[in-house]
mmCIF file with all atom_site columns, C-alpha atoms in Angstrom:
data_model
loop_
_atom_site.group_PDB
_atom_site.id
_atom_site.type_symbol
_atom_site.label_atom_id
_atom_site.label_alt_id
_atom_site.label_comp_id
_atom_site.label_asym_id
_atom_site.label_entity_id
_atom_site.label_seq_id
_atom_site.pdbx_PDB_ins_code
_atom_site.Cartn_x
_atom_site.Cartn_y
_atom_site.Cartn_z
_atom_site.occupancy
_atom_site.B_iso_or_equiv
_atom_site.pdbx_formal_charge
_atom_site.auth_seq_id
_atom_site.auth_comp_id
_atom_site.auth_asym_id
_atom_site.auth_atom_id
_atom_site.pdbx_PDB_model_num
ATOM 1   C CA . UNK B 1 1   ? 10.790  12.380  24.606 1.00 75.00 ? 1   UNK B CA 1
ATOM 2   C CA . UNK B 1 2   ? 7.920   9.918   24.680 1.00 86.00 ? 2   UNK B CA 1
ATOM 3   C CA . UNK B 1 3   ? 8.946   6.283   24.978 1.00 93.00 ? 3   UNK B CA 1
ATOM 4   C CA . UNK B 1 4   ? 6.904   3.210   24.124 1.00 96.00 ? 4   UNK B CA 1
ATOM 5   C CA . UNK B 1 5   ? 8.147   -0.122  25.391 1.00 96.00 ? 5   UNK B CA 1
ATOM 6   C CA . UNK B 1 6   ? 7.150   -3.420  23.860 1.00 97.00 ? 6   UNK B CA 1
ATOM 7   C CA . UNK B 1 7   ? 7.654   -6.844  25.414 1.00 97.00 ? 7   UNK B CA 1
ATOM 8   C CA . UNK B 1 8   ? 8.771   -9.414  24.507 1.00 98.00 ? 8   UNK B CA 1
ATOM 9   C CA . UNK B 1 9   ? 11.013  -8.461  21.619 1.00 97.00 ? 9   UNK B CA 1
ATOM 10  C CA . UNK B 1 10  ? 11.022  -12.013 20.323 1.00 97.00 ? 10  UNK B CA 1
ATOM 11  C CA . UNK B 1 11  ? 8.816   -14.996 21.017 1.00 98.00 ? 11  UNK B CA 1
ATOM 12  C CA . UNK B 1 12  ? 8.562   -18.479 19.608 1.00 98.00 ? 12  UNK B CA 1
ATOM 13  C CA . UNK B 1 13  ? 5.453   -20.493 20.320 1.00 96.00 ? 13  UNK B CA 1
ATOM 14  C CA . UNK B 1 14  ? 3.910   -23.745 19.275 1.00 97.00 ? 14  UNK B CA 1
ATOM 15  C CA . UNK B 1 15  ? 1.012   -23.862 16.889 1.00 98.00 ? 15  UNK B CA 1
ATOM 16  C CA . UNK B 1 16  ? -2.308  -23.741 18.740 1.00 97.00 ? 16  UNK B CA 1
ATOM 17  C CA . UNK B 1 17  ? -1.039  -21.818 21.746 1.00 98.00 ? 17  UNK B CA 1
ATOM 18  C CA . UNK B 1 18  ? -1.681  -18.177 22.652 1.00 98.00 ? 18  UNK B CA 1
ATOM 19  C CA . UNK B 1 19  ? 0.847   -15.403 22.951 1.00 98.00 ? 19  UNK B CA 1
ATOM 20  C CA . UNK B 1 20  ? 0.507   -12.067 24.739 1.00 98.00 ? 20  UNK B CA 1
ATOM 21  C CA . UNK B 1 21  ? 2.407   -8.969  23.675 1.00 98.00 ? 21  UNK B CA 1
ATOM 22  C CA . UNK B 1 22  ? 2.587   -5.919  25.927 1.00 98.00 ? 22  UNK B CA 1
ATOM 23  C CA . UNK B 1 23  ? 2.848   -2.294  24.903 1.00 97.00 ? 23  UNK B CA 1
ATOM 24  C CA . UNK B 1 24  ? 3.587   0.320   27.554 1.00 96.00 ? 24  UNK B CA 1
ATOM 25  C CA . UNK B 1 25  ? 3.851   4.080   27.402 1.00 95.00 ? 25  UNK B CA 1
ATOM 26  C CA . UNK B 1 26  ? 6.657   4.787   29.851 1.00 94.00 ? 26  UNK B CA 1
ATOM 27  C CA . UNK B 1 27  ? 6.483   8.501   30.513 1.00 89.00 ? 27  UNK B CA 1
ATOM 28  C CA . UNK B 1 28  ? 3.061   9.527   29.304 1.00 92.00 ? 28  UNK B CA 1
ATOM 29  C CA . UNK B 1 29  ? -0.519  8.389   29.365 1.00 91.00 ? 29  UNK B CA 1
ATOM 30  C CA . UNK B 1 30  ? -2.141  7.052   26.237 1.00 90.00 ? 30  UNK B CA 1
ATOM 31  C CA . UNK B 1 31  ? -5.887  6.669   25.943 1.00 88.00 ? 31  UNK B CA 1
ATOM 32  C CA . UNK B 1 32  ? -5.364  5.267   22.469 1.00 91.00 ? 32  UNK B CA 1
ATOM 33  C CA . UNK B 1 33  ? -2.751  2.874   21.184 1.00 94.00 ? 33  UNK B CA 1
ATOM 34  C CA . UNK B 1 34  ? -2.407  1.220   17.810 1.00 95.00 ? 34  UNK B CA 1
ATOM 35  C CA . UNK B 1 35  ? -1.335  -2.251  16.783 1.00 97.00 ? 35  UNK B CA 1
ATOM 36  C CA . UNK B 1 36  ? 0.353   -3.015  13.480 1.00 97.00 ? 36  UNK B CA 1
ATOM 37  C CA . UNK B 1 37  ? 1.562   -6.152  11.783 1.00 97.00 ? 37  UNK B CA 1
ATOM 38  C CA . UNK B 1 38  ? 4.419   -6.289  9.310  1.00 97.00 ? 38  UNK B CA 1
ATOM 39  C CA . UNK B 1 39  ? 5.386   -9.204  7.115  1.00 96.00 ? 39  UNK B CA 1
ATOM 40  C CA . UNK B 1 40  ? 8.903   -9.456  5.655  1.00 93.00 ? 40  UNK B CA 1
ATOM 41  C CA . UNK B 1 41  ? 9.670   -6.871  2.979  1.00 91.00 ? 41  UNK B CA 1
ATOM 42  C CA . UNK B 1 42  ? 6.233   -5.325  3.408  1.00 94.00 ? 42  UNK B CA 1
ATOM 43  C CA . UNK B 1 43  ? 4.891   -2.174  4.975  1.00 94.00 ? 43  UNK B CA 1
ATOM 44  C CA . UNK B 1 44  ? 3.132   -1.864  8.307  1.00 95.00 ? 44  UNK B CA 1
ATOM 45  C CA . UNK B 1 45  ? -0.520  -2.814  8.260  1.00 95.00 ? 45  UNK B CA 1
ATOM 46  C CA . UNK B 1 46  ? -2.802  -1.311  10.884 1.00 94.00 ? 46  UNK B CA 1
ATOM 47  C CA . UNK B 1 47  ? -4.657  -4.041  12.720 1.00 96.00 ? 47  UNK B CA 1
ATOM 48  C CA . UNK B 1 48  ? -6.617  -2.262  15.414 1.00 96.00 ? 48  UNK B CA 1
ATOM 49  C CA . UNK B 1 49  ? -7.022  0.780   17.600 1.00 93.00 ? 49  UNK B CA 1
ATOM 50  C CA . UNK B 1 50  ? -6.850  0.060   21.305 1.00 93.00 ? 50  UNK B CA 1
ATOM 51  C CA . UNK B 1 51  ? -9.018  2.317   23.476 1.00 89.00 ? 51  UNK B CA 1
ATOM 52  C CA . UNK B 1 52  ? -8.525  2.604   27.222 1.00 89.00 ? 52  UNK B CA 1
ATOM 53  C CA . UNK B 1 53  ? -11.573 1.391   29.088 1.00 87.00 ? 53  UNK B CA 1
ATOM 54  C CA . UNK B 1 54  ? -13.530 0.361   26.015 1.00 89.00 ? 54  UNK B CA 1
ATOM 55  C CA . UNK B 1 55  ? -13.517 -2.104  23.153 1.00 91.00 ? 55  UNK B CA 1
ATOM 56  C CA . UNK B 1 56  ? -10.854 -2.025  20.517 1.00 94.00 ? 56  UNK B CA 1
ATOM 57  C CA . UNK B 1 57  ? -11.691 -0.994  16.987 1.00 93.00 ? 57  UNK B CA 1
ATOM 58  C CA . UNK B 1 58  ? -10.482 -3.475  14.386 1.00 96.00 ? 58  UNK B CA 1
ATOM 59  C CA . UNK B 1 59  ? -9.587  -2.761  10.791 1.00 95.00 ? 59  UNK B CA 1
ATOM 60  C CA . UNK B 1 60  ? -11.468 -4.549  8.075  1.00 94.00 ? 60  UNK B CA 1
ATOM 61  C CA . UNK B 1 61  ? -10.346 -8.141  7.653  1.00 95.00 ? 61  UNK B CA 1
ATOM 62  C CA . UNK B 1 62  ? -8.752  -8.471  11.098 1.00 96.00 ? 62  UNK B CA 1
ATOM 63  C CA . UNK B 1 63  ? -10.352 -11.170 13.249 1.00 95.00 ? 63  UNK B CA 1
ATOM 64  C CA . UNK B 1 64  ? -11.186 -9.687  16.629 1.00 94.00 ? 64  UNK B CA 1
ATOM 65  C CA . UNK B 1 65  ? -11.573 -13.110 18.245 1.00 96.00 ? 65  UNK B CA 1
ATOM 66  C CA . UNK B 1 66  ? -8.121  -14.107 17.128 1.00 97.00 ? 66  UNK B CA 1
ATOM 67  C CA . UNK B 1 67  ? -6.334  -10.901 18.044 1.00 98.00 ? 67  UNK B CA 1
ATOM 68  C CA . UNK B 1 68  ? -7.589  -9.946  21.488 1.00 97.00 ? 68  UNK B CA 1
ATOM 69  C CA . UNK B 1 69  ? -6.770  -6.448  22.635 1.00 96.00 ? 69  UNK B CA 1
ATOM 70  C CA . UNK B 1 70  ? -7.036  -5.198  26.190 1.00 93.00 ? 70  UNK B CA 1
ATOM 71  C CA . UNK B 1 71  ? -6.306  -1.626  27.223 1.00 92.00 ? 71  UNK B CA 1
ATOM 72  C CA . UNK B 1 72  ? -6.931  -1.753  30.941 1.00 85.00 ? 72  UNK B CA 1
ATOM 73  C CA . UNK B 1 73  ? -4.877  1.253   31.990 1.00 92.00 ? 73  UNK B CA 1
ATOM 74  C CA . UNK B 1 74  ? -3.639  4.518   30.529 1.00 92.00 ? 74  UNK B CA 1
ATOM 75  C CA . UNK B 1 75  ? -0.152  3.107   30.064 1.00 94.00 ? 75  UNK B CA 1
ATOM 76  C CA . UNK B 1 76  ? -0.696  -0.501  28.987 1.00 96.00 ? 76  UNK B CA 1
ATOM 77  C CA . UNK B 1 77  ? -2.263  -2.232  26.023 1.00 96.00 ? 77  UNK B CA 1
ATOM 78  C CA . UNK B 1 78  ? -1.914  -5.934  25.336 1.00 97.00 ? 78  UNK B CA 1
ATOM 79  C CA . UNK B 1 79  ? -2.374  -7.924  22.158 1.00 98.00 ? 79  UNK B CA 1
ATOM 80  C CA . UNK B 1 80  ? -3.048  -11.643 22.526 1.00 98.00 ? 80  UNK B CA 1
ATOM 81  C CA . UNK B 1 81  ? -2.708  -13.833 19.482 1.00 98.00 ? 81  UNK B CA 1
ATOM 82  C CA . UNK B 1 82  ? -4.990  -16.765 20.231 1.00 97.00 ? 82  UNK B CA 1
ATOM 83  C CA . UNK B 1 83  ? -4.588  -20.250 18.779 1.00 97.00 ? 83  UNK B CA 1
ATOM 84  C CA . UNK B 1 84  ? -1.559  -19.098 16.844 1.00 97.00 ? 84  UNK B CA 1
ATOM 85  C CA . UNK B 1 85  ? -0.690  -20.689 13.523 1.00 97.00 ? 85  UNK B CA 1
ATOM 86  C CA . UNK B 1 86  ? 2.445   -20.390 11.384 1.00 97.00 ? 86  UNK B CA 1
ATOM 87  C CA . UNK B 1 87  ? 0.743   -17.813 9.164  1.00 96.00 ? 87  UNK B CA 1
ATOM 88  C CA . UNK B 1 88  ? 0.492   -15.536 12.218 1.00 97.00 ? 88  UNK B CA 1
ATOM 89  C CA . UNK B 1 89  ? 4.279   -15.350 12.320 1.00 98.00 ? 89  UNK B CA 1
ATOM 90  C CA . UNK B 1 90  ? 5.060   -11.697 11.808 1.00 97.00 ? 90  UNK B CA 1
ATOM 91  C CA . UNK B 1 91  ? 6.520   -8.526  13.310 1.00 98.00 ? 91  UNK B CA 1
ATOM 92  C CA . UNK B 1 92  ? 3.987   -6.853  15.593 1.00 98.00 ? 92  UNK B CA 1
ATOM 93  C CA . UNK B 1 93  ? 4.416   -3.183  16.444 1.00 98.00 ? 93  UNK B CA 1
ATOM 94  C CA . UNK B 1 94  ? 2.461   -0.860  18.700 1.00 97.00 ? 94  UNK B CA 1
ATOM 95  C CA . UNK B 1 95  ? 2.328   2.905   18.822 1.00 96.00 ? 95  UNK B CA 1
ATOM 96  C CA . UNK B 1 96  ? 0.900   5.639   21.003 1.00 93.00 ? 96  UNK B CA 1
ATOM 97  C CA . UNK B 1 97  ? 0.747   9.403   21.119 1.00 84.00 ? 97  UNK B CA 1
ATOM 98  C CA . UNK B 1 98  ? 1.625   11.711  23.910 1.00 79.00 ? 98  UNK B CA 1
ATOM 99  C CA . UNK B 1 99  ? -1.040  14.366  23.545 1.00 75.00 ? 99  UNK B CA 1
ATOM 100 C CA . UNK B 1 100 ? 1.539   17.016  24.202 1.00 72.00 ? 100 UNK B CA 1
ATOM 101 C CA . UNK B 1 101 ? 3.108   16.084  20.874 1.00 75.00 ? 101 UNK B CA 1
ATOM 102 C CA . UNK B 1 102 ? 1.811   15.912  17.325 1.00 75.00 ? 102 UNK B CA 1
ATOM 103 C CA . UNK B 1 103 ? 3.561   12.674  16.454 1.00 83.00 ? 103 UNK B CA 1
ATOM 104 C CA . UNK B 1 104 ? 3.180   9.065   17.414 1.00 90.00 ? 104 UNK B CA 1
ATOM 105 C CA . UNK B 1 105 ? 5.873   6.988   19.056 1.00 94.00 ? 105 UNK B CA 1
ATOM 106 C CA . UNK B 1 106 ? 6.395   3.375   18.103 1.00 96.00 ? 106 UNK B CA 1
ATOM 107 C CA . UNK B 1 107 ? 7.546   0.429   20.120 1.00 97.00 ? 107 UNK B CA 1
ATOM 108 C CA . UNK B 1 108 ? 10.556  -1.577  19.033 1.00 97.00 ? 108 UNK B CA 1
ATOM 109 C CA . UNK B 1 109 ? 8.380   -4.420  17.815 1.00 97.00 ? 109 UNK B CA 1
ATOM 110 C CA . UNK B 1 110 ? 7.825   -8.086  18.678 1.00 98.00 ? 110 UNK B CA 1
ATOM 111 C CA . UNK B 1 111 ? 8.983   -10.829 16.347 1.00 98.00 ? 111 UNK B CA 1
ATOM 112 C CA . UNK B 1 112 ? 6.516   -13.716 16.649 1.00 98.00 ? 112 UNK B CA 1
ATOM 113 C CA . UNK B 1 113 ? 7.439   -17.094 15.221 1.00 98.00 ? 113 UNK B CA 1
ATOM 114 C CA . UNK B 1 114 ? 4.865   -19.879 15.360 1.00 98.00 ? 114 UNK B CA 1
ATOM 115 C CA . UNK B 1 115 ? 6.269   -23.352 14.852 1.00 97.00 ? 115 UNK B CA 1
ATOM 116 C CA . UNK Y 2 1   ? -8.166  7.368   3.214  1.00 57.00 ? 1   UNK Y CA 1
ATOM 117 C CA . UNK Y 2 2   ? -5.653  9.815   1.857  1.00 60.00 ? 2   UNK Y CA 1
ATOM 118 C CA . UNK Y 2 3   ? -2.853  7.934   0.124  1.00 87.00 ? 3   UNK Y CA 1
ATOM 119 C CA . UNK Y 2 4   ? 0.814   8.585   -0.456 1.00 93.00 ? 4   UNK Y CA 1
ATOM 120 C CA . UNK Y 2 5   ? 3.015   7.423   -3.311 1.00 95.00 ? 5   UNK Y CA 1
ATOM 121 C CA . UNK Y 2 6   ? 6.759   7.006   -2.992 1.00 96.00 ? 6   UNK Y CA 1
ATOM 122 C CA . UNK Y 2 7   ? 9.454   5.428   -5.141 1.00 97.00 ? 7   UNK Y CA 1
ATOM 123 C CA . UNK Y 2 8   ? 10.213  1.884   -4.008 1.00 96.00 ? 8   UNK Y CA 1
ATOM 124 C CA . UNK Y 2 9   ? 13.926  2.461   -3.652 1.00 97.00 ? 9   UNK Y CA 1
ATOM 125 C CA . UNK Y 2 10  ? 16.670  5.051   -3.992 1.00 98.00 ? 10  UNK Y CA 1
ATOM 126 C CA . UNK Y 2 11  ? 20.421  5.074   -3.697 1.00 97.00 ? 11  UNK Y CA 1
ATOM 127 C CA . UNK Y 2 12  ? 22.747  7.746   -2.472 1.00 96.00 ? 12  UNK Y CA 1
ATOM 128 C CA . UNK Y 2 13  ? 26.435  8.133   -1.914 1.00 96.00 ? 13  UNK Y CA 1
ATOM 129 C CA . UNK Y 2 14  ? 27.655  8.732   1.580  1.00 97.00 ? 14  UNK Y CA 1
ATOM 130 C CA . UNK Y 2 15  ? 28.112  12.386  2.550  1.00 96.00 ? 15  UNK Y CA 1
ATOM 131 C CA . UNK Y 2 16  ? 25.853  13.573  -0.263 1.00 96.00 ? 16  UNK Y CA 1
ATOM 132 C CA . UNK Y 2 17  ? 22.347  15.053  0.030  1.00 96.00 ? 17  UNK Y CA 1
ATOM 133 C CA . UNK Y 2 18  ? 19.314  12.872  -0.552 1.00 97.00 ? 18  UNK Y CA 1
ATOM 134 C CA . UNK Y 2 19  ? 15.901  14.031  -1.713 1.00 98.00 ? 19  UNK Y CA 1
ATOM 135 C CA . UNK Y 2 20  ? 13.115  11.577  -1.011 1.00 98.00 ? 20  UNK Y CA 1
ATOM 136 C CA . UNK Y 2 21  ? 9.881   12.499  -2.805 1.00 98.00 ? 21  UNK Y CA 1
ATOM 137 C CA . UNK Y 2 22  ? 6.310   11.773  -1.804 1.00 97.00 ? 22  UNK Y CA 1
ATOM 138 C CA . UNK Y 2 23  ? 3.093   12.423  -3.692 1.00 96.00 ? 23  UNK Y CA 1
ATOM 139 C CA . UNK Y 2 24  ? -0.147  12.932  -1.806 1.00 94.00 ? 24  UNK Y CA 1
ATOM 140 C CA . UNK Y 2 25  ? -2.539  14.430  -4.320 1.00 93.00 ? 25  UNK Y CA 1
ATOM 141 C CA . UNK Y 2 26  ? -5.654  13.629  -2.242 1.00 89.00 ? 26  UNK Y CA 1
ATOM 142 C CA . UNK Y 2 27  ? -4.417  15.386  0.886  1.00 90.00 ? 27  UNK Y CA 1
ATOM 143 C CA . UNK Y 2 28  ? -7.090  17.279  2.769  1.00 87.00 ? 28  UNK Y CA 1
ATOM 144 C CA . UNK Y 2 29  ? -6.699  20.728  4.207  1.00 84.00 ? 29  UNK Y CA 1
ATOM 145 C CA . UNK Y 2 30  ? -6.076  19.575  7.750  1.00 82.00 ? 30  UNK Y CA 1
ATOM 146 C CA . UNK Y 2 31  ? -3.798  16.599  7.054  1.00 86.00 ? 31  UNK Y CA 1
ATOM 147 C CA . UNK Y 2 32  ? -0.321  16.831  8.494  1.00 89.00 ? 32  UNK Y CA 1
ATOM 148 C CA . UNK Y 2 33  ? 2.529   15.265  6.529  1.00 93.00 ? 33  UNK Y CA 1
ATOM 149 C CA . UNK Y 2 34  ? 4.652   13.005  8.693  1.00 94.00 ? 34  UNK Y CA 1
ATOM 150 C CA . UNK Y 2 35  ? 7.872   11.212  7.843  1.00 96.00 ? 35  UNK Y CA 1
ATOM 151 C CA . UNK Y 2 36  ? 9.180   8.201   9.662  1.00 97.00 ? 36  UNK Y CA 1
ATOM 152 C CA . UNK Y 2 37  ? 11.983  5.797   8.972  1.00 98.00 ? 37  UNK Y CA 1
ATOM 153 C CA . UNK Y 2 38  ? 12.393  2.170   9.885  1.00 98.00 ? 38  UNK Y CA 1
ATOM 154 C CA . UNK Y 2 39  ? 15.653  0.362   10.391 1.00 96.00 ? 39  UNK Y CA 1
ATOM 155 C CA . UNK Y 2 40  ? 15.679  -3.439  10.028 1.00 92.00 ? 40  UNK Y CA 1
ATOM 156 C CA . UNK Y 2 41  ? 13.838  -5.248  12.825 1.00 92.00 ? 41  UNK Y CA 1
ATOM 157 C CA . UNK Y 2 42  ? 12.919  -2.031  14.589 1.00 95.00 ? 42  UNK Y CA 1
ATOM 158 C CA . UNK Y 2 43  ? 9.800   0.041   14.983 1.00 97.00 ? 43  UNK Y CA 1
ATOM 159 C CA . UNK Y 2 44  ? 9.452   3.216   12.920 1.00 97.00 ? 44  UNK Y CA 1
ATOM 160 C CA . UNK Y 2 45  ? 11.303  6.283   14.138 1.00 96.00 ? 45  UNK Y CA 1
ATOM 161 C CA . UNK Y 2 46  ? 9.974   9.824   13.810 1.00 95.00 ? 46  UNK Y CA 1
ATOM 162 C CA . UNK Y 2 47  ? 11.891  12.061  11.411 1.00 96.00 ? 47  UNK Y CA 1
ATOM 163 C CA . UNK Y 2 48  ? 9.891   15.226  10.791 1.00 96.00 ? 48  UNK Y CA 1
ATOM 164 C CA . UNK Y 2 49  ? 6.421   16.577  10.128 1.00 93.00 ? 49  UNK Y CA 1
ATOM 165 C CA . UNK Y 2 50  ? 4.789   19.657  8.649  1.00 93.00 ? 50  UNK Y CA 1
ATOM 166 C CA . UNK Y 2 51  ? 1.533   21.186  7.516  1.00 91.00 ? 51  UNK Y CA 1
ATOM 167 C CA . UNK Y 2 52  ? 2.175   23.941  4.978  1.00 92.00 ? 52  UNK Y CA 1
ATOM 168 C CA . UNK Y 2 53  ? 5.550   25.539  5.557  1.00 92.00 ? 53  UNK Y CA 1
ATOM 169 C CA . UNK Y 2 54  ? 8.952   23.976  5.075  1.00 94.00 ? 54  UNK Y CA 1
ATOM 170 C CA . UNK Y 2 55  ? 10.412  22.534  8.262  1.00 96.00 ? 55  UNK Y CA 1
ATOM 171 C CA . UNK Y 2 56  ? 13.919  21.860  9.509  1.00 96.00 ? 56  UNK Y CA 1
ATOM 172 C CA . UNK Y 2 57  ? 15.209  19.839  12.419 1.00 94.00 ? 57  UNK Y CA 1
ATOM 173 C CA . UNK Y 2 58  ? 18.419  18.095  13.414 1.00 92.00 ? 58  UNK Y CA 1
ATOM 174 C CA . UNK Y 2 59  ? 17.665  15.047  11.323 1.00 92.00 ? 59  UNK Y CA 1
ATOM 175 C CA . UNK Y 2 60  ? 16.283  16.459  8.107  1.00 96.00 ? 60  UNK Y CA 1
ATOM 176 C CA . UNK Y 2 61  ? 14.353  19.115  6.239  1.00 98.00 ? 61  UNK Y CA 1
ATOM 177 C CA . UNK Y 2 62  ? 10.877  18.849  4.826  1.00 98.00 ? 62  UNK Y CA 1
ATOM 178 C CA . UNK Y 2 63  ? 9.939   20.781  1.722  1.00 98.00 ? 63  UNK Y CA 1
ATOM 179 C CA . UNK Y 2 64  ? 6.201   20.999  1.061  1.00 97.00 ? 64  UNK Y CA 1
ATOM 180 C CA . UNK Y 2 65  ? 4.819   22.013  -2.309 1.00 96.00 ? 65  UNK Y CA 1
ATOM 181 C CA . UNK Y 2 66  ? 2.662   25.107  -2.413 1.00 95.00 ? 66  UNK Y CA 1
ATOM 182 C CA . UNK Y 2 67  ? -0.414  23.062  -3.363 1.00 95.00 ? 67  UNK Y CA 1
ATOM 183 C CA . UNK Y 2 68  ? 0.525   20.486  -0.702 1.00 95.00 ? 68  UNK Y CA 1
ATOM 184 C CA . UNK Y 2 69  ? 0.116   17.646  -3.163 1.00 95.00 ? 69  UNK Y CA 1
ATOM 185 C CA . UNK Y 2 70  ? 3.700   16.576  -2.765 1.00 96.00 ? 70  UNK Y CA 1
ATOM 186 C CA . UNK Y 2 71  ? 6.577   16.872  -0.344 1.00 97.00 ? 71  UNK Y CA 1
ATOM 187 C CA . UNK Y 2 72  ? 10.266  16.048  -0.226 1.00 98.00 ? 72  UNK Y CA 1
ATOM 188 C CA . UNK Y 2 73  ? 12.315  14.821  2.682  1.00 98.00 ? 73  UNK Y CA 1
ATOM 189 C CA . UNK Y 2 74  ? 15.857  16.098  2.490  1.00 98.00 ? 74  UNK Y CA 1
ATOM 190 C CA . UNK Y 2 75  ? 18.774  14.458  4.243  1.00 97.00 ? 75  UNK Y CA 1
ATOM 191 C CA . UNK Y 2 76  ? 21.560  16.977  3.907  1.00 95.00 ? 76  UNK Y CA 1
ATOM 192 C CA . UNK Y 2 77  ? 24.473  14.541  4.240  1.00 95.00 ? 77  UNK Y CA 1
ATOM 193 C CA . UNK Y 2 78  ? 23.602  10.888  4.045  1.00 96.00 ? 78  UNK Y CA 1
ATOM 194 C CA . UNK Y 2 79  ? 25.485  8.496   6.282  1.00 96.00 ? 79  UNK Y CA 1
ATOM 195 C CA . UNK Y 2 80  ? 25.474  4.716   6.344  1.00 96.00 ? 80  UNK Y CA 1
ATOM 196 C CA . UNK Y 2 81  ? 23.229  4.887   9.400  1.00 95.00 ? 81  UNK Y CA 1
ATOM 197 C CA . UNK Y 2 82  ? 20.571  6.606   7.297  1.00 97.00 ? 82  UNK Y CA 1
ATOM 198 C CA . UNK Y 2 83  ? 19.987  3.432   5.288  1.00 97.00 ? 83  UNK Y CA 1
ATOM 199 C CA . UNK Y 2 84  ? 16.381  2.576   6.098  1.00 97.00 ? 84  UNK Y CA 1
ATOM 200 C CA . UNK Y 2 85  ? 12.853  2.503   4.729  1.00 98.00 ? 85  UNK Y CA 1
ATOM 201 C CA . UNK Y 2 86  ? 11.394  5.998   4.763  1.00 98.00 ? 86  UNK Y CA 1
ATOM 202 C CA . UNK Y 2 87  ? 7.659   6.400   5.061  1.00 97.00 ? 87  UNK Y CA 1
ATOM 203 C CA . UNK Y 2 88  ? 5.650   9.459   4.159  1.00 96.00 ? 88  UNK Y CA 1
ATOM 204 C CA . UNK Y 2 89  ? 2.353   9.375   6.034  1.00 93.00 ? 89  UNK Y CA 1
ATOM 205 C CA . UNK Y 2 90  ? -0.684  11.589  6.143  1.00 90.00 ? 90  UNK Y CA 1
ATOM 206 C CA . UNK Y 2 91  ? -2.279  11.832  9.538  1.00 83.00 ? 91  UNK Y CA 1
ATOM 207 C CA . UNK Y 2 92  ? -5.617  10.313  8.693  1.00 72.00 ? 92  UNK Y CA 1
ATOM 208 C CA . UNK Y 2 93  ? -8.661  11.079  10.790 1.00 64.00 ? 93  UNK Y CA 1
ATOM 209 C CA . UNK Y 2 94  ? -10.770 7.951   11.164 1.00 62.00 ? 94  UNK Y CA 1
ATOM 210 C CA . UNK Y 2 95  ? -14.502 7.908   11.426 1.00 58.00 ? 95  UNK Y CA 1
ATOM 211 C CA . UNK Y 2 96  ? -14.286 7.710   15.222 1.00 58.00 ? 96  UNK Y CA 1
ATOM 212 C CA . UNK Y 2 97  ? -12.269 10.903  15.381 1.00 60.00 ? 97  UNK Y CA 1
ATOM 213 C CA . UNK Y 2 98  ? -9.090  9.039   16.202 1.00 68.00 ? 98  UNK Y CA 1
ATOM 214 C CA . UNK Y 2 99  ? -6.103  10.005  14.121 1.00 78.00 ? 99  UNK Y CA 1
ATOM 215 C CA . UNK Y 2 100 ? -4.564  6.949   12.507 1.00 82.00 ? 100 UNK Y CA 1
ATOM 216 C CA . UNK Y 2 101 ? -1.405  6.393   10.539 1.00 87.00 ? 101 UNK Y CA 1
ATOM 217 C CA . UNK Y 2 102 ? -1.860  4.519   7.288  1.00 84.00 ? 102 UNK Y CA 1
ATOM 218 C CA . UNK Y 2 103 ? 1.487   3.397   5.938  1.00 90.00 ? 103 UNK Y CA 1
ATOM 219 C CA . UNK Y 2 104 ? 2.268   3.232   2.239  1.00 88.00 ? 104 UNK Y CA 1
ATOM 220 C CA . UNK Y 2 105 ? 5.026   1.155   0.729  1.00 91.00 ? 105 UNK Y CA 1
ATOM 221 C CA . UNK Y 2 106 ? 7.822   3.576   1.655  1.00 96.00 ? 106 UNK Y CA 1
ATOM 222 C CA . UNK Y 2 107 ? 11.173  4.176   -0.019 1.00 98.00 ? 107 UNK Y CA 1
ATOM 223 C CA . UNK Y 2 108 ? 14.088  1.897   0.761  1.00 97.00 ? 108 UNK Y CA 1
ATOM 224 C CA . UNK Y 2 109 ? 17.168  4.107   0.887  1.00 98.00 ? 109 UNK Y CA 1
ATOM 225 C CA . UNK Y 2 110 ? 20.512  2.517   0.230  1.00 97.00 ? 110 UNK Y CA 1
ATOM 226 C CA . UNK Y 2 111 ? 23.595  4.535   1.115  1.00 97.00 ? 111 UNK Y CA 1
ATOM 227 C CA . UNK Y 2 112 ? 26.785  3.658   -0.681 1.00 96.00 ? 112 UNK Y CA 1
ATOM 228 C CA . UNK Y 2 113 ? 30.125  4.053   1.052  1.00 93.00 ? 113 UNK Y CA 1
#
């Protein structure tokens, strides 16, 4: 079945630095990928839709200059958290759909801790 | 956006069936009903999906009401490994034509040994 790989699984960074998270579709091409954020004991919140070869579409309230998304190829989308602060500490998850299937596949998530 | 409503939590004994309900009274005619589950510190995992008819697979069964305003995920024999948060999601078509998943609060299933 479709596999989505996320890297790194865990990252700790200092406040004010930037962190890049990668999301790869391993055995299929994905023109669209999605990025979610999840705080402890809460549900997943959709942050943005990543579109291959064009600008990402951000959900209301999500700062596009803080959460930079690049979808340069059909198998890779990256999320960069710029000038990270402790309140950005969260679980970030990506997903993509193999167009041969109805459902979406999710990555295993990235635990970001900003200290 | 079409919304779903689920109980916050449920408990089940091991080896017994579990029925997880979901209400989606504002579902549109072309919305699929998807179920995912999420184990701690992992991304969501696909369970099952359907449109109008009941569906079965190796993991579970999905019973869809005739008016499609509710559905029930059925785990036939709960095991400890089924303890997770279960999400009922309507495949929402955004304004750009991209299908998005909008997650509700989900149901936290606790399985008792």
